[in-house]
Coordinates of C-alpha atoms in Angstrom, one line a residue:
E1 CA -4.9 -3.0 -28.2
V2 CA -5.1 -3.3 -24.4
D3 CA -8.9 -2.5 -24.2
A4 CA -9.5 -4.9 -27.1
D5 CA -8.0 -7.6 -24.8
L6 CA -10.6 -6.6 -22.1
S7 CA -13.4 -7.7 -24.5
T8 CA -12.5 -11.3 -23.8
F9 CA -12.8 -10.9 -19.8
K10 CA -15.7 -12.4 -18.1
S11 CA -17.6 -9.6 -16.7
P12 CA -14.6 -7.3 -15.5
L13 CA -16.9 -5.4 -13.1
A14 CA -18.0 -8.4 -11.2
G15 CA -14.8 -9.3 -9.7
P16 CA -13.6 -12.9 -9.1
S17 CA -16.1 -15.9 -10.0
V18 CA -18.7 -16.5 -7.1
S19 CA -17.4 -19.9 -6.5
Q20 CA -13.7 -18.9 -6.0
Q21 CA -14.7 -15.9 -3.9
Q22 CA -17.1 -17.7 -1.8
L23 CA -14.5 -20.6 -1.2
M24 CA -11.9 -18.1 -0.3
E25 CA -14.2 -16.3 2.1
Q26 CA -15.5 -19.3 3.9
S27 CA -11.9 -20.2 4.8
S28 CA -11.3 -16.7 6.4
G29 CA -14.6 -16.1 8.2
W30 CA -15.3 -12.8 6.8
S31 CA -15.8 -11.2 3.4
Y32 CA -17.0 -7.7 2.0
H33 CA -20.5 -9.2 1.1
G34 CA -23.8 -10.4 2.8
L35 CA -23.7 -11.9 6.3
N36 CA -19.9 -12.0 6.5
G37 CA -19.4 -8.3 5.2
P38 CA -18.1 -5.3 7.0
A39 CA -21.3 -4.7 9.2
H40 CA -20.7 -8.3 10.7
W41 CA -16.9 -8.1 11.3
G42 CA -17.7 -7.3 15.1
A43 CA -18.4 -11.3 15.2
V44 CA -14.8 -11.8 14.0
A45 CA -13.1 -9.2 16.0
E46 CA -15.1 -7.0 18.4
V47 CA -12.8 -3.9 17.9
C48 CA -14.0 -4.1 14.3
A49 CA -17.3 -2.7 15.6
K50 CA -16.7 -0.9 18.7
G51 CA -13.1 0.7 18.3
K52 CA -13.1 4.2 18.1
E53 CA -9.9 4.6 15.9
Q54 CA -11.1 2.6 12.8
S55 CA -10.0 2.8 9.2
P56 CA -10.7 4.0 6.5
I57 CA -12.0 7.3 7.1
A58 CA -13.6 10.2 4.8
I59 CA -11.2 13.1 4.9
Q60 CA -12.5 16.4 4.5
A61 CA -9.8 18.9 3.6
S62 CA -11.4 22.0 5.2
L63 CA -11.6 20.2 8.7
A64 CA -8.0 18.8 8.5
V65 CA -5.5 20.5 10.7
P66 CA -2.2 22.1 8.8
I67 CA 1.3 21.3 10.4
G68 CA 4.5 21.7 8.6
N69 CA 4.3 25.2 7.7
D70 CA 7.7 25.9 9.5
I71 CA 10.3 24.2 7.4
A72 CA 12.0 23.1 10.7
S73 CA 9.0 20.7 11.3
I74 CA 9.5 19.0 7.9
S75 CA 11.8 16.1 7.1
L76 CA 12.9 15.5 3.7
L77 CA 12.9 11.8 2.9
D78 CA 16.4 10.8 1.4
W79 CA 15.7 7.4 0.0
H80 CA 18.4 5.3 -1.2
A81 CA 18.2 1.8 -3.0
S82 CA 20.0 -1.0 -1.3
P83 CA 23.3 -1.7 -3.1
A84 CA 21.9 -4.9 -4.6
D85 CA 18.6 -3.4 -5.7
E86 CA 20.7 -0.5 -7.5
E87 CA 22.9 -2.9 -9.2
R88 CA 19.8 -4.6 -10.5
R89 CA 18.6 -1.2 -11.6
K90 CA 21.5 -0.6 -13.8
L91 CA 21.5 -3.8 -15.4
T92 CA 17.7 -3.8 -16.2
M93 CA 17.0 0.0 -16.7
G94 CA 20.5 1.4 -17.3
G95 CA 21.9 4.2 -15.5
G96 CA 25.0 5.7 -14.0
D97 CA 27.0 5.1 -10.9
Q98 CA 24.8 7.5 -8.9
A99 CA 22.1 5.9 -6.8
P100 CA 18.9 7.6 -7.2
R101 CA 17.8 10.0 -4.8
I102 CA 14.0 10.7 -4.2
F103 CA 13.1 13.5 -1.9
L104 CA 9.5 13.3 -0.1
S105 CA 8.3 15.4 2.6
L106 CA 7.4 12.8 5.5
P107 CA 7.1 13.5 9.4
V108 CA 9.7 14.6 11.6
N109 CA 12.4 11.8 12.1
S110 CA 10.9 9.9 9.1
R111 CA 12.8 8.6 6.2
F112 CA 12.7 5.4 4.0
K113 CA 16.0 3.3 3.8
A114 CA 16.6 -0.1 2.3
G115 CA 19.4 -2.6 2.6
G116 CA 22.0 -2.8 5.5
R117 CA 23.9 -5.4 7.4
S118 CA 20.8 -6.8 9.3
R119 CA 18.2 -6.3 7.0
R120 CA 15.9 -9.2 6.7
L121 CA 13.8 -10.1 3.8
L122 CA 10.1 -11.4 3.6
S123 CA 9.9 -14.9 2.1
A124 CA 7.1 -15.8 0.0
S125 CA 5.3 -17.6 2.5
G126 CA 5.2 -14.5 4.8
G127 CA 8.1 -15.7 6.8
Q128 CA 11.5 -14.1 7.0
G129 CA 14.8 -15.3 5.6
G130 CA 18.5 -13.9 5.9
G131 CA 19.5 -11.1 3.9
V132 CA 23.2 -10.8 4.3
S133 CA 25.3 -12.0 1.2
S134 CA 28.5 -10.6 1.5
G135 CA 30.8 -8.8 4.1
D136 CA 29.9 -5.3 2.9
G137 CA 26.6 -5.8 4.4
S138 CA 24.8 -5.6 1.0
V139 CA 21.6 -7.9 0.6
P140 CA 20.4 -9.8 -2.5
A141 CA 18.0 -7.6 -4.6
A142 CA 14.5 -8.5 -3.5
T143 CA 12.0 -10.1 -6.2
P144 CA 8.7 -9.3 -5.5
K145 CA 6.2 -11.7 -5.6
E146 CA 2.2 -11.2 -6.3
M147 CA -0.9 -13.2 -4.9
Y148 CA -4.5 -12.9 -4.5
S149 CA -5.3 -13.8 -0.7
G150 CA -8.9 -14.0 -1.3
H151 CA -9.6 -10.4 -0.4
S152 CA -7.2 -8.5 -2.2
F153 CA -4.4 -8.8 -4.9
E154 CA -1.0 -8.3 -3.0
V155 CA 2.6 -8.0 -3.6
E156 CA 5.3 -9.4 -1.1
H157 CA 9.0 -10.1 -0.9
L158 CA 9.7 -6.3 -1.3
G159 CA 13.4 -6.4 0.3
A160 CA 11.8 -5.0 3.8
P161 CA 12.6 -1.2 3.0
T162 CA 12.0 0.6 6.4
L163 CA 10.0 3.7 7.2
L164 CA 11.1 5.6 10.5
I165 CA 8.4 7.1 12.2
D166 CA 8.3 8.9 15.6
G167 CA 11.9 7.5 16.2
A168 CA 10.9 4.0 15.4
S169 CA 11.6 1.7 12.5
Y170 CA 8.9 0.0 10.6
A171 CA 9.5 -2.5 7.7
L172 CA 7.5 -2.8 4.4
R173 CA 5.9 -6.3 4.7
R174 CA 3.2 -6.1 1.8
I175 CA 1.4 -3.8 -0.9
M176 CA -2.3 -4.3 -1.1
T177 CA -4.9 -2.8 -3.7
R178 CA -8.3 -1.8 -3.0
T179 CA -11.1 -1.4 -5.7
P180 CA -12.6 1.2 -5.1
A181 CA -10.4 3.2 -2.9
E182 CA -11.2 3.0 0.8
H183 CA -10.0 6.4 1.9
M184 CA -12.2 9.0 0.7
L185 CA -11.2 12.8 0.0
D186 CA -13.8 15.5 0.3
G187 CA -16.7 13.2 -0.3
R188 CA -15.2 11.2 -3.4
Q189 CA -14.2 7.6 -3.5
Y190 CA -11.7 7.1 -6.1
D191 CA -11.1 4.1 -8.6
L192 CA -8.2 2.5 -6.9
E193 CA -6.2 2.6 -3.6
I194 CA -2.9 0.9 -3.3
Q195 CA -1.7 0.5 0.4
F196 CA 1.9 0.1 1.7
I197 CA 1.8 -1.8 5.2
H198 CA 4.4 -1.9 7.3
E199 CA 5.3 -3.6 10.7
P200 CA 7.5 -2.8 13.6
E201 CA 11.0 -3.9 13.1
G202 CA 14.0 -3.9 15.5
A203 CA 14.5 -3.1 19.0
G204 CA 13.2 0.0 21.1
H205 CA 9.8 1.2 21.7
H206 CA 7.2 1.3 18.8
E207 CA 4.6 3.9 19.3
H208 CA 2.5 2.4 16.2
S209 CA 1.1 -1.2 15.8
A210 CA 1.7 -0.6 12.0
V211 CA 2.1 2.2 9.5
G212 CA 0.1 2.4 6.4
V213 CA 0.8 4.5 3.5
A214 CA -2.2 4.9 0.9
V215 CA -1.8 6.3 -2.4
L216 CA -5.2 6.9 -4.5
F217 CA -5.8 6.4 -8.1
D218 CA -8.4 8.2 -10.5
K219 CA -9.5 7.0 -14.0
A220 CA -10.4 10.6 -14.9
L221 CA -7.0 12.0 -14.7
P222 CA -4.8 12.0 -17.7
G223 CA -1.6 10.2 -18.6
G224 CA -2.5 6.7 -17.8
S225 CA -0.9 4.7 -15.2
P226 CA 2.6 4.5 -13.8
A227 CA 4.6 1.8 -15.4
F228 CA 4.6 -0.3 -11.9
V229 CA 0.8 -0.1 -11.7
S230 CA 0.4 -1.5 -15.4
K231 CA 3.0 -4.4 -14.7
L232 CA 0.8 -5.4 -11.6
A233 CA -2.5 -5.0 -13.4
S234 CA -1.3 -7.1 -16.3
V235 CA -0.8 -10.2 -13.9
A236 CA -3.5 -9.4 -11.2
P237 CA -6.1 -11.9 -13.1
D238 CA -3.3 -14.8 -12.8
A239 CA -2.6 -14.3 -9.0
T240 CA -3.6 -17.1 -7.0
R241 CA -3.0 -18.0 -3.1
V242 CA 0.5 -18.9 -3.7
A243 CA 3.0 -15.9 -3.9
R244 CA 5.1 -16.3 -6.9
Q245 CA 7.1 -14.0 -9.3
L246 CA 4.4 -13.0 -12.1
V247 CA 6.1 -9.6 -12.9
H248 CA 9.8 -9.6 -13.6
G249 CA 12.0 -6.5 -13.5
L250 CA 10.3 -4.9 -10.8
T251 CA 11.9 -3.4 -7.7
F252 CA 10.8 -1.3 -4.9
S253 CA 13.0 1.7 -6.2
E254 CA 10.7 1.9 -9.1
I255 CA 7.7 2.0 -7.0
D256 CA 9.1 4.7 -4.6
A257 CA 10.1 6.7 -7.5
A258 CA 6.7 6.8 -9.4
L259 CA 5.0 7.7 -6.2
S260 CA 7.3 10.4 -4.9
Q261 CA 5.3 13.5 -6.3
S262 CA 2.0 12.1 -5.1
L263 CA 3.4 11.7 -1.3
K264 CA 5.0 15.2 -1.2
E265 CA 1.7 16.1 0.5
Y266 CA -0.3 14.1 2.8
Y267 CA -2.9 13.5 5.5
R268 CA -1.9 11.8 8.8
Y269 CA -4.3 10.3 11.4
P270 CA -4.4 7.3 13.8
G271 CA -6.3 4.4 12.7
S272 CA -6.6 0.8 12.2
L273 CA -6.1 -2.1 9.8
T274 CA -8.9 -1.8 7.4
T275 CA -9.7 -5.6 7.6
P276 CA -10.1 -8.0 10.4
P277 CA -8.7 -8.3 13.1
C278 CA -9.0 -4.3 12.6
T279 CA -6.1 -3.7 15.0
Q280 CA -5.9 0.1 16.3
G281 CA -2.7 2.1 16.6
V282 CA -1.9 2.1 13.0
A283 CA -0.2 5.6 11.7
W284 CA -2.3 6.4 8.3
F285 CA -0.5 8.5 5.6
V286 CA -2.7 9.2 2.6
G287 CA -1.5 11.1 -0.3
R288 CA -3.3 14.4 -0.9
H289 CA -3.0 14.1 -4.6
P290 CA -4.5 11.2 -6.5
M291 CA -2.6 9.6 -9.4
A292 CA -3.9 8.7 -12.8
V293 CA -4.8 4.8 -13.4
G294 CA -5.8 3.6 -16.8
E295 CA -9.4 2.3 -17.3
A296 CA -7.9 -1.0 -18.4
D297 CA -5.6 -1.3 -15.6
A298 CA -8.5 -0.4 -13.1
K299 CA -10.6 -3.1 -14.7
R300 CA -8.1 -5.8 -14.2
F301 CA -8.0 -5.1 -10.5
V302 CA -11.5 -5.2 -10.2
M303 CA -11.7 -8.3 -12.1
T304 CA -9.4 -9.8 -9.7
E305 CA -10.7 -8.8 -6.4
G306 CA -14.1 -7.2 -6.9
N307 CA -15.4 -4.7 -4.5
N308 CA -13.0 -4.9 -1.6
A309 CA -13.5 -1.4 0.1
R310 CA -14.4 -1.3 3.7
P311 CA -16.9 1.8 3.9
P312 CA -15.7 5.1 5.9
Q313 CA -15.7 4.5 9.5
P314 CA -16.4 7.3 12.1
L315 CA -13.8 9.8 13.5
H316 CA -15.0 9.7 16.9
G317 CA -13.1 13.0 17.5
R318 CA -9.9 12.2 15.9
T319 CA -7.7 14.9 14.3
V320 CA -6.7 14.6 10.8
K321 CA -3.5 16.5 10.0
Y322 CA -2.1 17.4 6.7
I323 CA 1.4 18.1 5.5
A324 CA 2.4 20.2 2.5

């Protein structure tokens, strides 16, 4: 039935209408096409053209340096939903009193956590709002909100779960989709990439300007899309520049649980934001094993954002590591 609905779509592979896309691109000064395309981003930010640690990259498994063969060098991620999000999960999905625990292999000193007395939430406008709702330190359950930025489909207001990397905290600020995938594995470009962008949070030294986690998706794999991907794809064509709740009943704990297997093995390398201003100093983690995505879901993302993948950038001597 879903594929039948797609027959009413206007040129699914063409992306957004030309007038809509041109209007949005003119307001930002860069695009993925023509004179404002990736080859000319240096006019927007010089580092896009001259930086030596730009992203994305084409990863070659045979050239990646393995680390983590010694169990002592691997940290198991022990992620717990915030009290409020866990209570919401029980109400919407059912479940007992035991909070879900998802274990992922991430770098030493790395783990996700959510909630906490001082946790801050991302507002729909991109600002931060207070997150304390009671004396026990719990926070209101986050309500993810979706938008189309003019360049990509994005999800915000995720409750700011944090990832601790190299001793510092980085809060999840947005989820973005790329069609096709930006990071390539062994010469192959996959159909979809979902990127989780974290920004420094809290006091202390932060070695990285940001942390990106990328998961690749392949239409050729059996099984269809994870439920959260289908939920996001179903509303992607309706997204506008105003962040608003289009998907109901979606929490970050559901997203994390769906991705846990894909992120047990990953590549890590130093890179940059994949769009202007192309800021370097970003620690990238790319899942080694792509996940399945349904063709109908992939088409809906393409219809929303068109081709929004920056071409792979030169390594310039960087080392890509992998952890299994």
